mmCIF file of C-alpha atoms in Angstrom:
data_model
loop_
_atom_site.group_PDB
_atom_site.id
_atom_site.type_symbol
_atom_site.label_atom_id
_atom_site.label_comp_id
_atom_site.label_asym_id
_atom_site.label_seq_id
_atom_site.Cartn_x
_atom_site.Cartn_y
_atom_site.Cartn_z
ATOM 1 C CA MET A 1 108.184 125.393 165.974
ATOM 2 C CA ARG A 2 105.886 124.107 168.661
ATOM 3 C CA LEU A 3 102.780 122.106 167.921
ATOM 4 C CA GLY A 4 100.661 124.596 169.881
ATOM 5 C CA GLN A 5 101.654 127.423 167.551
ATOM 6 C CA LEU A 6 100.255 125.441 164.636
ATOM 7 C CA LEU A 7 97.095 124.182 166.317
ATOM 8 C CA ASP A 8 95.973 127.372 168.089
ATOM 9 C CA PRO A 9 95.098 129.357 164.928
ATOM 10 C CA LEU A 10 93.331 126.315 163.485
ATOM 11 C CA ALA A 11 91.346 125.843 166.692
ATOM 12 C CA GLU A 12 90.359 129.525 166.676
ATOM 13 C CA HIS A 13 89.019 129.210 163.129
ATOM 14 C CA LEU A 14 87.052 126.112 164.105
ATOM 15 C CA LEU A 15 85.587 127.914 167.120
ATOM 16 C CA GLU A 16 84.487 130.773 164.837
ATOM 17 C CA LEU A 17 82.484 128.261 162.793
ATOM 18 C CA ARG A 18 80.480 127.367 165.913
ATOM 19 C CA LYS A 19 79.217 130.963 166.006
ATOM 20 C CA VAL A 20 77.477 130.488 162.662
ATOM 21 C CA SER A 21 73.782 129.817 163.191
ATOM 22 C CA ARG A 22 71.873 126.835 161.851
ATOM 23 C CA THR A 23 69.893 129.148 159.587
ATOM 24 C CA GLN A 24 73.130 130.344 157.983
ATOM 25 C CA TRP A 25 74.362 126.779 157.486
ATOM 26 C CA LEU A 26 70.999 125.817 155.973
ATOM 27 C CA LEU A 27 71.043 128.774 153.564
ATOM 28 C CA ARG A 28 74.661 128.159 152.552
ATOM 29 C CA ALA A 29 74.017 124.455 152.039
ATOM 30 C CA LEU A 30 70.928 125.166 149.914
ATOM 31 C CA GLY A 31 72.938 127.594 147.782
ATOM 32 C CA ALA A 32 75.722 125.058 147.314
ATOM 33 C CA VAL A 33 73.286 122.264 146.420
ATOM 34 C CA ALA A 34 71.493 124.489 143.884
ATOM 35 C CA THR A 35 74.817 125.487 142.310
ATOM 36 C CA LEU A 36 75.941 121.860 142.092
ATOM 37 C CA LEU A 37 72.580 120.966 140.541
ATOM 38 C CA ALA A 38 73.132 123.711 137.946
ATOM 39 C CA LEU A 39 76.619 122.317 137.274
ATOM 40 C CA ALA A 40 75.356 118.768 136.809
ATOM 41 C CA THR A 41 72.578 120.003 134.512
ATOM 42 C CA ALA A 42 74.987 122.161 132.498
ATOM 43 C CA LEU A 43 77.283 119.204 131.927
ATOM 44 C CA GLY A 44 74.332 117.149 130.692
ATOM 45 C CA GLY A 45 75.243 113.553 129.947
ATOM 46 C CA PHE A 46 78.900 114.052 130.868
ATOM 47 C CA GLY A 47 80.162 113.271 134.323
ATOM 48 C CA LEU A 48 81.731 115.889 136.572
ATOM 49 C CA PHE A 49 85.194 114.554 135.689
ATOM 50 C CA ALA A 50 84.471 112.962 132.279
ATOM 51 C CA HIS A 51 87.110 114.959 130.424
ATOM 52 C CA PHE A 52 89.597 117.746 131.090
ATOM 53 C CA GLY A 53 87.103 120.551 130.430
ATOM 54 C CA ALA A 54 84.507 119.058 132.765
ATOM 55 C CA ALA A 55 87.131 118.512 135.475
ATOM 56 C CA LEU A 56 88.360 122.098 135.095
ATOM 57 C CA LEU A 57 84.784 123.396 135.305
ATOM 58 C CA THR A 58 84.047 121.223 138.341
ATOM 59 C CA GLY A 59 87.206 122.416 140.097
ATOM 60 C CA THR A 60 86.419 126.054 139.345
ATOM 61 C CA VAL A 61 82.869 125.719 140.651
ATOM 62 C CA ALA A 62 84.100 123.849 143.749
ATOM 63 C CA ALA A 63 86.668 126.564 144.503
ATOM 64 C CA GLY A 64 84.054 129.287 144.072
ATOM 65 C CA LEU A 65 81.608 127.429 146.305
ATOM 66 C CA LEU A 66 84.188 126.911 149.039
ATOM 67 C CA VAL A 67 84.928 130.629 149.143
ATOM 68 C CA GLN A 68 81.243 131.538 149.000
ATOM 69 C CA PHE A 69 80.355 128.944 151.620
ATOM 70 C CA ARG A 70 82.896 130.499 153.973
ATOM 71 C CA SER A 71 81.909 134.089 153.142
ATOM 72 C CA PRO A 72 78.600 134.479 151.247
ATOM 73 C CA ASP A 73 79.216 138.203 150.712
ATOM 74 C CA SER A 74 82.465 137.631 148.799
ATOM 75 C CA ASP A 75 82.778 138.773 145.191
ATOM 76 C CA VAL A 76 84.382 135.426 144.392
ATOM 77 C CA GLY A 77 80.838 134.074 144.616
ATOM 78 C CA LEU A 78 80.403 135.114 140.979
ATOM 79 C CA LEU A 79 83.049 132.603 139.922
ATOM 80 C CA ALA A 80 80.865 129.480 140.062
ATOM 81 C CA PRO A 81 77.795 130.843 138.208
ATOM 82 C CA SER A 82 80.002 132.580 135.629
ATOM 83 C CA ALA A 83 81.909 129.363 134.937
ATOM 84 C CA ILE A 84 78.652 127.426 134.552
ATOM 85 C CA LEU A 85 77.204 130.012 132.166
ATOM 86 C CA LEU A 86 80.415 130.110 130.119
ATOM 87 C CA SER A 87 80.295 126.334 129.833
ATOM 88 C CA LEU A 88 76.784 126.614 128.389
ATOM 89 C CA LEU A 89 78.028 129.092 125.801
ATOM 90 C CA GLY A 90 80.688 126.635 124.697
ATOM 91 C CA GLN A 91 78.212 123.831 124.065
ATOM 92 C CA GLY A 92 77.020 123.384 120.510
ATOM 93 C CA GLU A 93 73.555 121.947 120.991
ATOM 94 C CA LEU A 94 71.621 123.197 124.000
ATOM 95 C CA SER A 95 67.949 122.505 124.577
ATOM 96 C CA PHE A 96 65.639 125.105 125.998
ATOM 97 C CA LEU A 97 64.658 122.903 128.933
ATOM 98 C CA ARG A 98 68.262 122.303 129.963
ATOM 99 C CA ALA A 99 69.112 125.997 129.736
ATOM 100 C CA ALA A 100 65.986 126.864 131.738
ATOM 101 C CA ALA A 101 66.837 124.273 134.404
ATOM 102 C CA VAL A 102 70.355 125.692 134.773
ATOM 103 C CA GLY A 103 68.943 129.223 134.963
ATOM 104 C CA ILE A 104 66.375 128.319 137.614
ATOM 105 C CA ALA A 105 68.966 126.482 139.707
ATOM 106 C CA LEU A 106 71.351 129.455 139.492
ATOM 107 C CA LEU A 107 68.520 131.867 140.386
ATOM 108 C CA ILE A 108 67.716 129.807 143.472
ATOM 109 C CA ALA A 109 71.391 129.598 144.450
ATOM 110 C CA HIS A 110 71.859 133.335 143.986
ATOM 111 C CA SER A 111 68.745 134.165 146.001
ATOM 112 C CA VAL A 112 69.736 131.889 148.866
ATOM 113 C CA PHE A 113 73.341 133.128 148.986
ATOM 114 C CA ALA A 114 72.110 136.744 148.827
ATOM 115 C CA LEU A 115 69.816 136.122 151.782
ATOM 116 C CA SER A 116 72.673 134.443 153.625
ATOM 117 C CA ALA A 117 74.903 137.448 152.957
ATOM 118 C CA THR A 118 72.357 139.906 154.340
ATOM 119 C CA LEU A 119 71.711 138.029 157.580
ATOM 120 C CA PRO A 120 74.015 138.275 160.556
ATOM 121 C CA VAL A 121 76.200 135.182 160.886
ATOM 122 C CA HIS A 122 74.630 134.320 164.224
ATOM 123 C CA GLY A 123 71.128 135.434 163.197
ATOM 124 C CA VAL A 124 68.099 133.194 163.107
ATOM 125 C CA LEU A 125 65.102 133.859 160.889
ATOM 126 C CA ALA A 126 61.751 133.874 162.598
ATOM 127 C CA PRO A 127 58.769 132.432 160.692
ATOM 128 C CA SER A 128 57.554 135.955 159.901
ATOM 129 C CA ALA A 129 60.943 136.786 158.369
ATOM 130 C CA TRP A 130 60.752 133.661 156.208
ATOM 131 C CA ARG A 131 57.311 134.757 154.961
ATOM 132 C CA LEU A 132 58.613 138.248 154.232
ATOM 133 C CA THR A 133 61.581 136.803 152.364
ATOM 134 C CA ILE A 134 59.386 134.570 150.234
ATOM 135 C CA ARG A 135 57.038 137.484 149.545
ATOM 136 C CA ALA A 136 59.996 139.589 148.379
ATOM 137 C CA LEU A 137 61.235 136.739 146.177
ATOM 138 C CA LEU A 138 57.906 136.263 144.376
ATOM 139 C CA PRO A 139 58.260 139.371 142.141
ATOM 140 C CA VAL A 140 61.760 138.243 141.169
ATOM 141 C CA LEU A 141 60.444 134.829 140.189
ATOM 142 C CA ALA A 142 57.522 136.384 138.295
ATOM 143 C CA LEU A 143 59.819 138.705 136.324
ATOM 144 C CA SER A 144 62.179 135.820 135.607
ATOM 145 C CA LEU A 145 59.280 133.757 134.297
ATOM 146 C CA LEU A 146 58.080 136.682 132.179
ATOM 147 C CA GLY A 147 61.594 137.190 130.796
ATOM 148 C CA GLY A 148 61.842 133.496 129.965
ATOM 149 C CA LEU A 149 58.526 133.601 128.148
ATOM 150 C CA VAL A 150 59.655 136.645 126.140
ATOM 151 C CA VAL A 151 62.831 134.792 125.159
ATOM 152 C CA VAL A 152 60.826 131.736 124.080
ATOM 153 C CA VAL A 153 58.432 133.839 122.006
ATOM 154 C CA LEU A 154 61.209 135.896 120.407
ATOM 155 C CA SER A 155 63.315 132.829 119.668
ATOM 156 C CA GLN A 156 60.712 131.822 117.082
ATOM 157 C CA VAL A 157 60.926 135.183 115.276
ATOM 158 C CA ALA A 158 63.681 135.908 112.765
ATOM 159 C CA LEU A 159 64.965 139.405 113.533
ATOM 160 C CA GLY A 160 67.327 141.454 111.438
ATOM 161 C CA PRO A 161 70.721 142.850 112.439
ATOM 162 C CA TRP A 162 69.075 146.194 113.246
ATOM 163 C CA MET A 163 67.712 144.591 116.426
ATOM 164 C CA LEU A 164 71.235 144.726 117.851
ATOM 165 C CA VAL A 165 70.873 148.519 118.141
ATOM 166 C CA ILE A 166 67.500 148.262 119.878
ATOM 167 C CA GLY A 167 68.804 145.519 122.183
ATOM 168 C CA THR A 168 71.832 147.620 123.132
ATOM 169 C CA VAL A 169 69.671 150.652 123.901
ATOM 170 C CA ALA A 170 67.334 148.439 125.960
ATOM 171 C CA ALA A 171 70.280 146.972 127.917
ATOM 172 C CA ILE A 172 71.630 150.453 128.673
ATOM 173 C CA ALA A 173 68.171 151.668 129.754
ATOM 174 C CA LEU A 174 67.734 148.611 131.990
ATOM 175 C CA SER A 175 71.146 149.221 133.566
ATOM 176 C CA LEU A 176 70.301 152.858 134.228
ATOM 177 C CA ILE A 177 67.026 151.891 135.846
ATOM 178 C CA LEU A 178 68.346 149.060 138.015
ATOM 179 C CA LEU A 179 71.797 150.267 139.113
ATOM 180 C CA PRO A 180 71.880 152.166 142.399
ATOM 181 C CA ARG A 181 72.432 155.896 142.210
ATOM 182 C CA SER A 182 74.969 157.731 144.351
ATOM 183 C CA ARG A 183 73.483 160.435 146.520
#
């Protein structure tokens, strides 16, 4: 096998990366940094490779980020946030502030990767588009803050097992309202 046969496909992939705009690289980098911040916060006092579980979580998040960094619209992008959230579920003692910090970092990462996925790879955002994007993100942040406040208030109330029925009905109603309808 000739050396050119090995290098030509690699060179073509590298040339494709030059077509990606600076705005796309900025958005992808911000999403990756926010996800890594969520990972570091979720691990708390442990290091990224402190024990086998932390190393496995770090590797899973890194693999998910590499795929999402290459293709922000990929469904594999759910791997990193899902792994971080599952790691929070496995922790015994979790403070509200740490959980909120992880949630905010994942919300920022998701928003930035979603914006990156909707833009053309070679597209550049004008200042008016940035303002429009921030204006569209404000209701999401407001609803997230409202949801967090509801969780904080309800965490102080002791509810009975009957609330599981009401919560299930509320989750189904929310899904019906938010999921897109086929036409």
